[in-house]
XYZ file of C-alpha atoms in Angstrom:
681
model
C 120.303 4.783 -79.884
C 119.078 7.753 -77.923
C 120.290 11.229 -78.747
C 122.597 12.986 -76.311
C 120.602 16.216 -76.494
C 121.095 18.499 -73.525
C 117.358 18.892 -72.989
C 116.092 22.063 -71.310
C 117.749 24.201 -68.605
C 116.740 23.577 -64.957
C 114.748 26.819 -64.782
C 112.870 28.837 -67.378
C 113.972 32.041 -65.639
C 117.421 31.817 -64.117
C 117.301 32.168 -60.334
C 113.558 31.473 -60.019
C 112.273 27.919 -59.564
C 109.677 26.959 -62.152
C 107.281 26.087 -59.312
C 107.451 29.692 -58.017
C 106.786 31.444 -61.318
C 103.150 31.967 -62.340
C 104.155 32.524 -65.975
C 105.790 29.085 -66.164
C 103.316 26.208 -66.096
C 104.395 24.115 -69.103
C 107.820 23.569 -70.593
C 108.342 21.415 -73.641
C 104.872 19.855 -73.481
C 102.911 18.949 -76.600
C 99.674 20.808 -77.441
C 96.594 19.464 -75.614
C 94.468 16.931 -77.501
C 91.409 14.796 -77.049
C 91.858 11.956 -74.564
C 92.734 8.775 -76.443
C 95.008 5.919 -75.380
C 95.538 3.544 -78.321
C 95.275 -0.076 -77.150
C 97.986 -1.471 -79.414
C 100.286 1.534 -79.308
C 100.647 2.208 -75.599
C 102.629 0.849 -72.680
C 101.265 1.406 -69.181
C 103.891 2.622 -66.730
C 101.569 2.165 -63.762
C 102.740 -0.078 -60.962
C 105.641 -0.074 -58.543
C 108.217 2.697 -58.837
C 111.312 3.541 -56.812
C 110.612 6.503 -54.551
C 112.604 9.035 -52.556
C 110.970 11.505 -50.166
C 112.759 14.725 -49.236
C 111.812 17.741 -47.137
C 112.634 20.157 -49.972
C 113.768 20.183 -53.591
C 117.316 20.955 -52.433
C 117.434 17.644 -50.566
C 116.107 15.624 -53.500
C 118.389 13.258 -55.462
C 120.098 14.440 -58.625
C 118.332 12.741 -61.580
C 121.399 13.257 -63.790
C 123.632 11.174 -61.507
C 123.870 7.400 -61.650
C 121.103 5.676 -59.684
C 119.615 9.061 -58.822
C 122.335 9.888 -56.294
C 124.276 13.121 -55.986
C 127.827 12.006 -56.610
C 129.158 14.661 -54.227
C 126.841 13.713 -51.331
C 128.092 10.536 -49.691
C 125.201 10.553 -47.179
C 122.656 10.008 -49.955
C 122.663 6.231 -50.050
C 120.371 3.755 -51.708
C 118.836 3.077 -48.308
C 116.875 6.334 -48.635
C 114.961 4.943 -51.590
C 111.854 2.860 -51.091
C 109.002 1.846 -53.413
C 105.629 3.411 -54.117
C 102.539 2.515 -56.102
C 101.538 4.577 -59.145
C 98.825 5.832 -59.442
C 98.704 6.934 -55.821
C 99.453 9.632 -53.283
C 102.583 9.552 -51.174
C 100.739 10.726 -48.030
C 98.638 7.551 -48.207
C 101.733 5.376 -48.604
C 103.706 6.405 -45.539
C 105.277 9.726 -46.535
C 104.040 12.968 -44.965
C 100.412 13.401 -43.888
C 97.097 14.220 -45.586
C 95.932 17.771 -44.903
C 92.348 19.019 -45.118
C 91.228 22.611 -45.501
C 88.005 23.975 -46.929
C 88.811 27.619 -47.659
C 92.005 28.617 -45.874
C 95.402 27.892 -47.398
C 97.652 25.474 -45.496
C 100.709 27.561 -46.449
C 101.498 31.284 -45.961
C 99.785 33.424 -48.599
C 102.493 35.003 -50.739
C 101.825 34.118 -54.385
C 103.563 32.957 -56.461
C 106.035 31.843 -53.791
C 105.754 28.681 -51.703
C 107.632 27.589 -48.572
C 111.253 26.461 -48.881
C 110.130 23.441 -46.861
C 108.410 21.995 -49.898
C 108.162 18.177 -49.637
C 109.494 16.636 -52.815
C 108.902 13.126 -54.113
C 111.299 11.661 -56.654
C 109.898 8.772 -58.693
C 112.134 6.453 -60.714
C 111.596 3.430 -62.932
C 113.028 1.819 -66.035
C 111.206 0.809 -69.204
C 111.870 -0.864 -72.532
C 110.342 0.161 -75.846
C 108.383 -2.832 -77.229
C 110.261 -4.447 -80.097
C 107.161 -4.427 -82.283
C 107.043 -0.626 -82.342
C 108.369 0.995 -85.497
C 111.850 2.500 -85.229
C 110.795 5.785 -86.843
C 107.632 6.326 -84.795
C 107.204 9.215 -82.393
C 107.392 8.312 -78.679
C 105.488 10.260 -76.031
C 105.208 10.155 -72.277
C 101.732 11.003 -71.004
C 100.800 11.922 -67.433
C 97.078 12.267 -66.699
C 97.403 13.693 -63.192
C 100.315 14.808 -60.997
C 99.895 16.954 -57.876
C 101.149 19.649 -57.826
C 104.058 20.277 -60.235
C 106.840 18.182 -61.722
C 109.963 17.933 -63.853
C 110.790 14.790 -65.835
C 114.140 13.308 -66.912
C 114.762 10.515 -69.400
C 118.168 8.865 -69.268
C 119.511 11.759 -67.241
C 118.237 14.489 -69.592
C 115.735 17.075 -68.325
C 112.829 16.837 -70.777
C 110.137 19.150 -69.442
C 107.992 20.597 -66.691
C 104.253 20.799 -66.062
C 101.692 21.826 -63.470
C 97.917 21.834 -63.264
C 97.312 18.827 -61.054
C 94.164 17.486 -62.684
C 95.234 18.235 -66.261
C 97.092 15.946 -68.649
C 100.518 16.585 -70.131
C 102.405 14.878 -72.945
C 106.107 15.063 -73.765
C 107.831 14.076 -76.992
C 110.724 11.852 -75.848
C 111.610 10.325 -79.216
C 115.179 11.618 -79.369
C 115.955 10.810 -75.729
C 114.893 7.154 -75.646
C 117.162 4.212 -76.360
C 114.968 1.814 -78.352
C 117.253 -1.075 -77.390
C 116.770 -0.099 -73.715
C 116.709 -0.040 -70.825
C 115.622 3.574 -70.251
C 115.458 5.396 -66.927
C 112.548 7.728 -66.239
C 112.750 10.092 -63.249
C 109.900 12.377 -62.168
C 110.476 14.957 -59.439
C 107.163 16.074 -57.917
C 106.764 19.191 -55.744
C 104.031 19.260 -53.115
C 103.626 23.032 -53.392
C 103.834 25.266 -56.445
C 102.403 28.591 -57.536
C 99.633 26.438 -59.005
C 98.607 25.464 -55.458
C 97.165 28.960 -54.994
C 94.606 28.289 -57.721
C 93.915 24.687 -56.660
C 92.355 25.483 -53.296
C 89.371 23.173 -53.698
C 87.456 21.899 -50.652
C 89.261 18.557 -50.302
C 92.372 16.849 -48.944
C 95.747 18.175 -50.018
C 97.376 15.033 -51.451
C 100.483 14.792 -53.613
C 102.106 12.615 -56.217
C 101.430 10.811 -59.491
C 97.795 9.905 -58.906
C 96.542 9.128 -62.424
C 97.790 6.928 -65.259
C 101.216 7.176 -66.885
C 101.712 5.842 -70.413
C 104.407 5.546 -73.021
C 102.704 6.091 -76.391
C 103.876 5.732 -79.947
C 102.487 7.375 -83.059
C 103.319 6.912 -86.759
C 105.068 9.784 -88.492
C 101.957 10.231 -90.644
C 99.086 10.317 -88.203
C 95.778 11.707 -87.020
C 97.018 14.243 -84.488
C 93.688 15.343 -83.003
C 89.983 15.497 -83.793
C 86.943 17.501 -82.744
C 83.615 15.867 -83.605
C 80.697 18.256 -83.173
C 77.061 17.462 -83.876
C 74.206 19.632 -85.062
C 70.490 19.101 -85.660
C 68.218 20.781 -88.181
C 65.461 23.230 -87.271
C 62.984 20.376 -86.686
C 65.510 18.405 -84.603
C 65.060 15.405 -86.885
C 68.131 15.143 -89.109
C 71.695 15.497 -87.887
C 75.094 16.571 -89.137
C 78.500 15.441 -87.907
C 80.987 18.292 -88.195
C 84.436 16.667 -88.149
C 87.533 18.806 -87.665
C 90.603 16.575 -87.993
C 94.266 17.540 -87.645
C 96.504 15.498 -89.944
C 100.278 15.303 -89.508
C 102.185 14.082 -92.576
C 104.745 15.105 -95.166
C 103.147 13.016 -97.904
C 99.950 12.750 -99.901
C 97.230 11.193 -97.765
C 93.618 10.053 -97.968
C 91.256 10.521 -95.034
C 88.049 8.507 -94.647
C 85.498 9.217 -91.908
C 82.631 6.770 -91.359
C 79.676 7.081 -88.977
C 78.355 3.754 -87.663
C 75.112 3.170 -85.788
C 74.600 0.814 -82.841
C 74.417 -2.133 -85.262
C 77.808 -1.095 -86.701
C 76.175 -0.223 -90.025
C 77.748 2.705 -91.873
C 75.121 5.458 -92.042
C 77.333 8.303 -93.258
C 80.766 8.800 -94.776
C 83.061 11.523 -96.114
C 86.571 11.702 -97.559
C 89.398 14.212 -97.821
C 92.728 14.132 -99.640
C 95.733 16.407 -99.725
C 99.477 16.790 -99.413
C 101.225 17.564 -96.145
C 99.897 18.439 -92.732
C 96.470 20.062 -92.694
C 93.176 20.501 -90.894
C 90.398 18.599 -92.651
C 86.841 19.930 -92.244
C 84.069 17.479 -93.126
C 80.275 17.645 -92.799
C 78.451 14.314 -92.767
C 74.614 14.393 -92.863
C 72.712 11.681 -90.962
C 68.985 11.438 -91.730
C 66.479 10.537 -89.012
C 69.269 10.558 -86.467
C 68.803 8.984 -83.051
C 69.363 11.790 -80.574
C 71.451 11.532 -77.419
C 69.956 12.666 -74.108
C 70.674 11.802 -70.488
C 67.389 9.848 -70.544
C 68.107 7.952 -73.765
C 71.887 7.919 -74.321
C 72.172 6.534 -77.850
C 75.736 6.596 -79.177
C 77.186 6.309 -82.655
C 80.766 5.284 -83.518
C 82.929 7.501 -85.711
C 85.795 5.699 -87.437
C 88.612 7.918 -88.730
C 91.136 6.325 -91.117
C 94.260 7.886 -92.633
C 95.950 6.256 -95.621
C 99.361 7.379 -96.868
C 100.829 6.106 -100.136
C 100.206 2.434 -100.831
C 99.626 1.512 -97.181
C 96.152 0.243 -96.277
C 95.817 2.274 -93.091
C 98.600 4.328 -91.598
C 96.483 5.369 -88.635
C 92.982 4.492 -87.433
C 91.061 5.836 -84.454
C 87.477 5.487 -83.229
C 85.350 7.819 -81.133
C 81.878 7.432 -79.624
C 79.590 10.407 -80.300
C 76.067 11.378 -79.385
C 73.988 13.581 -81.662
C 72.554 16.425 -79.609
C 72.275 20.200 -79.794
C 72.785 22.492 -76.791
C 71.475 26.053 -76.951
C 69.741 28.865 -75.132
C 66.167 29.245 -76.382
C 63.778 31.780 -74.917
C 66.218 32.237 -72.048
C 66.339 28.535 -71.137
C 68.963 25.787 -71.432
C 67.650 23.466 -74.118
C 68.916 20.184 -75.518
C 67.466 19.105 -78.851
C 65.002 21.980 -78.584
C 63.621 20.902 -75.184
C 64.237 22.716 -71.851
C 65.881 20.419 -69.311
C 65.881 20.193 -65.514
C 69.019 19.357 -63.568
C 68.528 16.878 -60.743
C 72.194 16.859 -59.995
C 75.039 16.344 -57.563
C 78.565 17.683 -57.128
C 81.204 14.957 -57.211
C 84.872 15.018 -56.181
C 87.235 12.201 -57.079
C 87.460 10.272 -53.792
C 88.298 6.789 -52.558
C 88.558 6.027 -48.818
C 91.933 4.278 -49.222
C 93.396 5.765 -52.406
C 92.311 9.426 -52.229
C 91.942 10.874 -55.726
C 93.590 7.820 -57.335
C 90.162 6.323 -57.908
C 89.880 2.962 -59.725
C 87.614 2.995 -62.763
C 85.272 0.296 -61.411
C 84.743 2.433 -58.297
C 83.807 5.396 -60.500
C 81.363 3.256 -62.450
C 79.648 2.176 -59.217
C 79.309 5.858 -58.277
C 77.591 6.698 -61.548
C 75.318 3.668 -61.398
C 74.268 4.721 -57.892
C 73.410 8.142 -59.293
C 71.266 6.677 -62.050
C 69.411 4.321 -59.706
C 68.668 7.220 -57.346
C 67.080 9.439 -60.033
C 70.106 11.739 -60.405
C 70.442 12.957 -63.991
C 73.268 15.498 -63.776
C 76.834 15.684 -62.519
C 79.061 18.656 -61.818
C 82.758 17.762 -61.831
C 83.777 19.715 -58.766
C 86.066 21.459 -59.018
C 88.380 20.124 -61.688
C 88.348 17.683 -64.606
C 87.563 14.220 -63.234
C 89.259 10.996 -64.230
C 89.184 11.164 -68.067
C 87.321 7.857 -68.425
C 84.449 9.072 -66.232
C 83.031 10.838 -69.268
C 82.954 7.612 -71.297
C 80.686 6.250 -68.564
C 78.553 9.403 -68.484
C 78.098 9.156 -72.263
C 77.104 5.506 -71.971
C 74.860 5.687 -68.893
C 73.338 9.106 -69.569
C 74.186 12.106 -67.377
C 74.210 15.845 -68.077
C 77.717 17.021 -67.144
C 79.110 20.399 -66.127
C 82.832 19.949 -66.769
C 84.878 22.334 -64.651
C 88.341 23.832 -65.022
C 90.907 23.007 -62.337
C 90.612 26.404 -60.685
C 89.728 27.671 -57.214
C 91.428 30.272 -55.011
C 88.869 30.670 -52.218
C 91.621 31.017 -49.629
C 92.323 34.588 -50.699
C 89.008 35.457 -49.023
C 90.498 34.558 -45.637
C 93.691 36.422 -46.506
C 91.610 39.588 -46.909
C 88.844 39.019 -44.341
C 90.943 38.041 -41.327
C 93.063 41.219 -41.190
C 89.812 43.200 -41.501
C 88.399 41.208 -38.570
C 85.051 40.755 -40.316
C 82.728 38.767 -38.003
C 81.357 35.546 -39.457
C 77.896 36.645 -38.314
C 77.888 39.373 -40.971
C 75.628 38.490 -43.913
C 77.621 36.630 -46.558
C 76.538 38.977 -49.333
C 77.878 41.893 -47.279
C 81.151 40.067 -46.631
C 81.497 39.493 -50.356
C 81.181 43.222 -51.024
C 83.939 43.943 -48.497
C 86.403 41.316 -49.677
C 85.870 39.772 -53.109
C 87.210 42.576 -55.295
C 90.377 42.723 -53.187
C 90.748 38.936 -53.149
C 90.477 38.829 -56.950
C 93.568 41.021 -57.270
C 95.834 38.170 -56.188
C 95.275 36.048 -59.320
C 91.847 36.283 -61.013
C 92.102 39.990 -61.767
C 95.882 39.961 -62.143
C 97.179 40.001 -65.749
C 100.355 38.118 -64.811
C 98.173 35.040 -64.127
C 96.127 35.284 -67.330
C 98.136 32.706 -69.270
C 97.862 30.171 -66.436
C 94.075 30.635 -66.304
C 93.766 30.254 -70.070
C 95.886 27.111 -70.024
C 93.537 25.468 -67.532
C 90.552 26.273 -69.729
C 92.222 25.012 -72.884
C 93.389 21.797 -71.226
C 89.848 21.061 -70.019
C 88.157 21.649 -73.362
C 90.638 19.843 -75.569
C 90.738 16.731 -73.372
C 86.950 16.369 -73.098
C 85.568 18.048 -76.225
C 84.253 14.864 -77.875
C 81.852 13.794 -75.125
C 78.087 14.093 -75.629
C 77.476 14.177 -71.872
C 79.416 17.433 -71.471
C 76.915 20.170 -72.255
C 78.417 22.994 -70.147
C 81.973 24.161 -69.504
C 82.681 25.836 -66.170
C 85.383 28.443 -65.565
C 86.148 27.053 -62.111
C 84.784 27.598 -58.634
C 84.956 30.264 -55.937
C 87.760 32.190 -57.594
C 86.008 35.589 -57.292
C 85.722 37.394 -60.651
C 88.190 39.268 -62.799
C 89.638 39.920 -66.213
C 91.101 36.430 -66.438
C 87.637 34.883 -66.252
C 86.488 37.072 -69.106
C 89.462 35.839 -71.117
C 88.610 32.225 -70.256
C 85.030 32.716 -71.451
C 86.216 34.173 -74.747
C 88.659 31.292 -75.213
C 85.957 28.711 -74.491
C 83.632 30.239 -77.067
C 86.457 30.448 -79.594
C 87.429 26.782 -79.225
C 83.912 25.421 -78.801
C 80.894 27.611 -79.618
C 78.531 24.606 -79.344
C 78.390 24.444 -75.539
C 77.288 26.832 -72.808
C 79.582 28.318 -70.161
C 78.991 28.479 -66.406
C 80.663 30.410 -63.606
C 78.993 31.121 -60.269
C 81.561 33.763 -59.324
C 80.251 36.066 -62.060
C 77.248 37.559 -60.212
C 75.791 39.347 -63.240
C 76.523 36.575 -65.769
C 78.741 38.882 -67.820
C 80.987 35.955 -68.823
C 78.498 33.129 -68.376
C 75.432 31.831 -70.192
C 73.393 31.416 -67.007
C 73.015 32.912 -63.558
C 74.402 30.532 -60.963
C 73.973 30.628 -57.185
C 74.969 28.725 -54.069
C 72.650 27.979 -51.152
C 69.979 30.679 -51.558
C 66.845 30.217 -49.508
C 63.787 29.113 -51.457
C 62.286 32.580 -50.955
C 65.382 34.342 -52.309
C 65.581 31.919 -55.212
C 62.005 32.696 -56.263
C 62.738 36.406 -55.959
C 65.831 36.056 -58.168
C 63.790 34.245 -60.807
C 61.432 37.209 -60.957
C 64.011 40.014 -60.874
C 67.601 39.089 -61.863
C 68.183 40.091 -65.477
C 64.434 40.414 -66.111
C 63.269 43.098 -68.546
C 60.284 45.337 -67.965
C 58.147 43.074 -70.165
C 58.996 40.044 -68.011
C 61.340 38.374 -70.509
C 64.919 37.320 -69.788
C 67.949 36.107 -71.730
C 69.487 33.649 -69.280
C 68.221 30.948 -66.913
C 69.106 30.268 -63.283
C 70.787 27.151 -61.901
C 72.003 26.267 -58.414
C 75.528 24.928 -58.795
C 75.412 24.052 -55.086
C 72.436 23.726 -52.747
C 71.009 21.603 -49.920
C 74.309 20.959 -48.126
C 74.278 17.233 -47.243
C 76.223 17.441 -43.970
C 74.914 15.803 -40.795
C 71.183 15.144 -41.120
C 71.055 17.117 -44.377
C 70.065 17.724 -47.066
C 66.898 19.583 -46.160
C 64.051 21.552 -47.770
C 64.408 19.330 -50.854
C 60.733 19.220 -51.756
C 60.469 23.003 -51.321
C 63.254 23.502 -53.849
C 61.695 20.984 -56.230
C 58.357 22.759 -56.003
C 60.084 26.027 -56.927
C 61.796 24.339 -59.883
C 58.475 22.914 -61.097
C 56.633 26.221 -60.629
C 59.155 28.584 -62.217
C 60.563 27.218 -65.517
C 63.446 29.693 -65.397
C 64.794 27.756 -62.410
C 66.378 24.812 -64.179
C 67.382 22.782 -61.157
C 70.621 22.353 -59.332
C 73.375 20.215 -57.873
C 73.407 18.939 -54.289
C 76.582 19.505 -52.286
C 77.952 16.878 -52.291
C 78.086 13.296 -53.484
C 80.240 11.565 -50.840
C 82.041 12.034 -47.539
C 85.818 12.301 -47.995
C 86.872 10.234 -44.982
C 90.254 8.496 -45.323
C 90.801 5.125 -43.684
C 93.269 5.475 -40.805
C 94.760 2.837 -38.535
C 96.264 4.176 -35.293
C 99.128 2.512 -33.414
C 96.737 1.593 -30.580
C 94.692 -0.535 -32.968
C 91.891 1.957 -33.464
C 90.696 2.232 -37.082
C 88.279 4.745 -38.549
C 87.513 7.105 -41.417
C 89.497 10.234 -40.626
C 88.692 13.892 -41.248
C 90.571 17.166 -40.867
C 92.879 17.179 -37.838
C 92.974 13.399 -37.412
C 96.399 13.276 -39.041
C 97.793 16.166 -36.998
C 97.223 18.493 -39.944
C 97.154 22.153 -38.863
C 95.342 24.345 -39.770
C 92.332 22.241 -40.736
C 88.580 22.462 -41.160
C 87.619 19.365 -39.223
C 84.464 17.503 -40.184
C 83.530 19.814 -43.044
C 84.944 17.191 -45.389
C 82.162 14.829 -44.255
C 79.196 16.375 -46.058
C 78.043 13.828 -48.602
C 75.052 11.792 -49.694
C 77.270 8.715 -49.359
C 79.340 7.526 -46.442
C 83.110 7.448 -46.967
C 82.680 3.853 -48.144
C 80.394 5.215 -50.887
C 77.360 3.453 -49.465
C 74.125 5.511 -49.413
C 73.169 7.596 -46.390
C 69.497 8.205 -45.525
C 69.950 11.577 -47.223
C 70.427 9.894 -50.610
C 67.271 7.845 -50.115
C 65.322 11.019 -49.359
C 66.815 12.689 -52.426
C 65.826 9.695 -54.553
C 62.213 10.182 -53.488
C 62.218 13.920 -54.174
C 64.009 13.545 -57.515
C 61.667 10.800 -58.749
C 60.573 11.555 -62.330
C 57.013 10.305 -61.801
C 54.472 12.078 -59.584
C 51.315 10.377 -58.284
C 48.439 12.346 -56.757
C 44.998 11.413 -55.457
C 42.849 14.038 -57.169
C 39.474 12.809 -55.936
C 38.266 10.432 -53.254
C 34.816 9.214 -52.308
C 34.559 8.152 -48.711
C 31.224 6.434 -49.323
C 32.381 4.232 -52.192
C 36.058 4.178 -51.364
C 36.870 5.156 -54.949
C 40.057 7.168 -55.534
C 41.181 8.779 -58.781
C 44.951 8.908 -59.235
C 46.767 11.375 -61.470
C 50.157 10.208 -62.741
C 52.459 12.940 -64.093
C 55.531 12.280 -66.233
C 58.375 14.554 -65.042
C 60.939 13.289 -67.529
C 62.116 15.863 -70.064
C 62.172 13.505 -73.079
C 61.000 9.931 -72.601
C 57.561 8.508 -71.915
C 56.681 6.180 -69.054
C 56.489 3.122 -71.318
C 59.654 1.648 -69.792
C 58.107 1.584 -66.292
C 55.798 -0.946 -64.634
C 53.328 0.226 -61.987
C 52.701 -1.863 -58.883
C 50.283 -0.957 -56.140
C 48.969 -2.152 -52.811
C 45.419 -1.574 -51.586
C 44.900 -1.278 -47.852
C 41.609 -0.666 -46.038
C 41.222 1.016 -42.676
C 37.388 1.041 -42.697
C 37.094 -0.890 -39.466
C 39.797 1.042 -37.666
C 38.770 3.119 -34.641
C 40.132 6.586 -33.903
């Protein structure tokens, strides 16, 4: 039977709601770990839930009362409950409206406080623990994405609280669950929280449980977490798997780690034994290793097995890994010793009907479109994407900048508007007038440091085992302050094997590269020659464009000019087009009119109109002409006529391989010969 533990108090600080306290962002959550949902030890809680929508938390049902009703409020009847689909957003299922802003906040700026009119969705469902699950195993509830903050109750007991909309959270519910069932799970979700101030990304404001929910079970002796890093020798020929594995047990245990190639042959193995919980550190050499790149994404399988006592296997997990080494060499981003060029795009999670609750097959189609249009790099803007996206990026081959769920661009407007700074003023000048002041709200405010660090730690621990992720990013358009410096230090402490990006750091003090948005080609070339360049012409860090060639309207433009600059100046290592797809949401009006809506179409005020329609794909995720143009400019093979004889009609073609690693052996050339000799002018 379940324990009758009292759980946690309603608020961490008495008198202050958790969702209005920047120092409270997790209560009773488990430490972050690598993303892994065991197939035979998980129960999906996706599907239809009961749902109650209220104008504020005060009007929400009491989860401790029977059937979610406040026993003292007779007017709260069952008729106020309806059903909702999880994953999903409540604004796209008939409750409230979607709201689009680019920079400005849709609520008054007074961090960490949010309006008392704070729409609140209460989710409720029952579940049974499968009878095949061991009675002594640990039970966890896992939420992979809830916008914006939430408390959870199990059988009327308040278990925990979390925020960080695009980050995962797990709760140990072992002592609160009745294994004979049924069990009632209630999740109260707040549309606005102090976290909303640092989630001001250029997209729709949409609320609710929008990613997967699982009930998980783990043996008492288990593999708690693992970090599988790879290294290559000085000649980039032989590899080493560096396995750091957290073991949870009270007994003597044996750990076996095997590395299997694509034929499932064991090519390396190592063992560890000990008593009690520990961190096992193993190095496994792999000779003549096949290296992972975005052009040739060869993956190995790592099998981790824990044996306790006389049992064959107490716990077994598997992880795909790619052997590759990321480093700065001679001031350039190199993978496996070779400088690389980003031909990339920025991608938000978006579906025209489901918002950020994007089905996995839809994500796969996105990534396949990228590959077939010569795109080799992806920036997750501006938060961790669906966790399974990175499995696809590992498999298909994409360089990934994985970004923390952090942006507070709206503080710019909060500073600039009272100063009445004209928009015609040069942006660099406006930055000088406003950015330092805007940073004081959160980025350069020590009371927000822990929240910033949590978002960095959540990102890294969830995604640390993916070969495709070669760069961590500290967020986007959040100005620059002491909290970014702390994030950089944390990233390097957890994972020294990857580089760190942040465009808001203009002098790359807490970044391994200079990053810019939308410079002209002329300014970009000037930056390559001057920014961070020593008197002898050498430099320590490269330059990337995290955003360029805005794809709105008939954009993107000047693509070939940028590509020519990238080819001419090796320090310019490419960039990421803004952005992958339009964010239109399908809307059906009462008069029968149907269309893909943008800011203002839902009566959302204030809004930024059509600025959400600036992608290489239509809202249906079908290519625009802009993507076809980009495909041509990004093509990794260049053909030139280097000589032509008018008399003989002979032409000499020069074919140049623009790939960073592979040859052209996988391609077949076709040509068509046309003659205009008899044509008249």
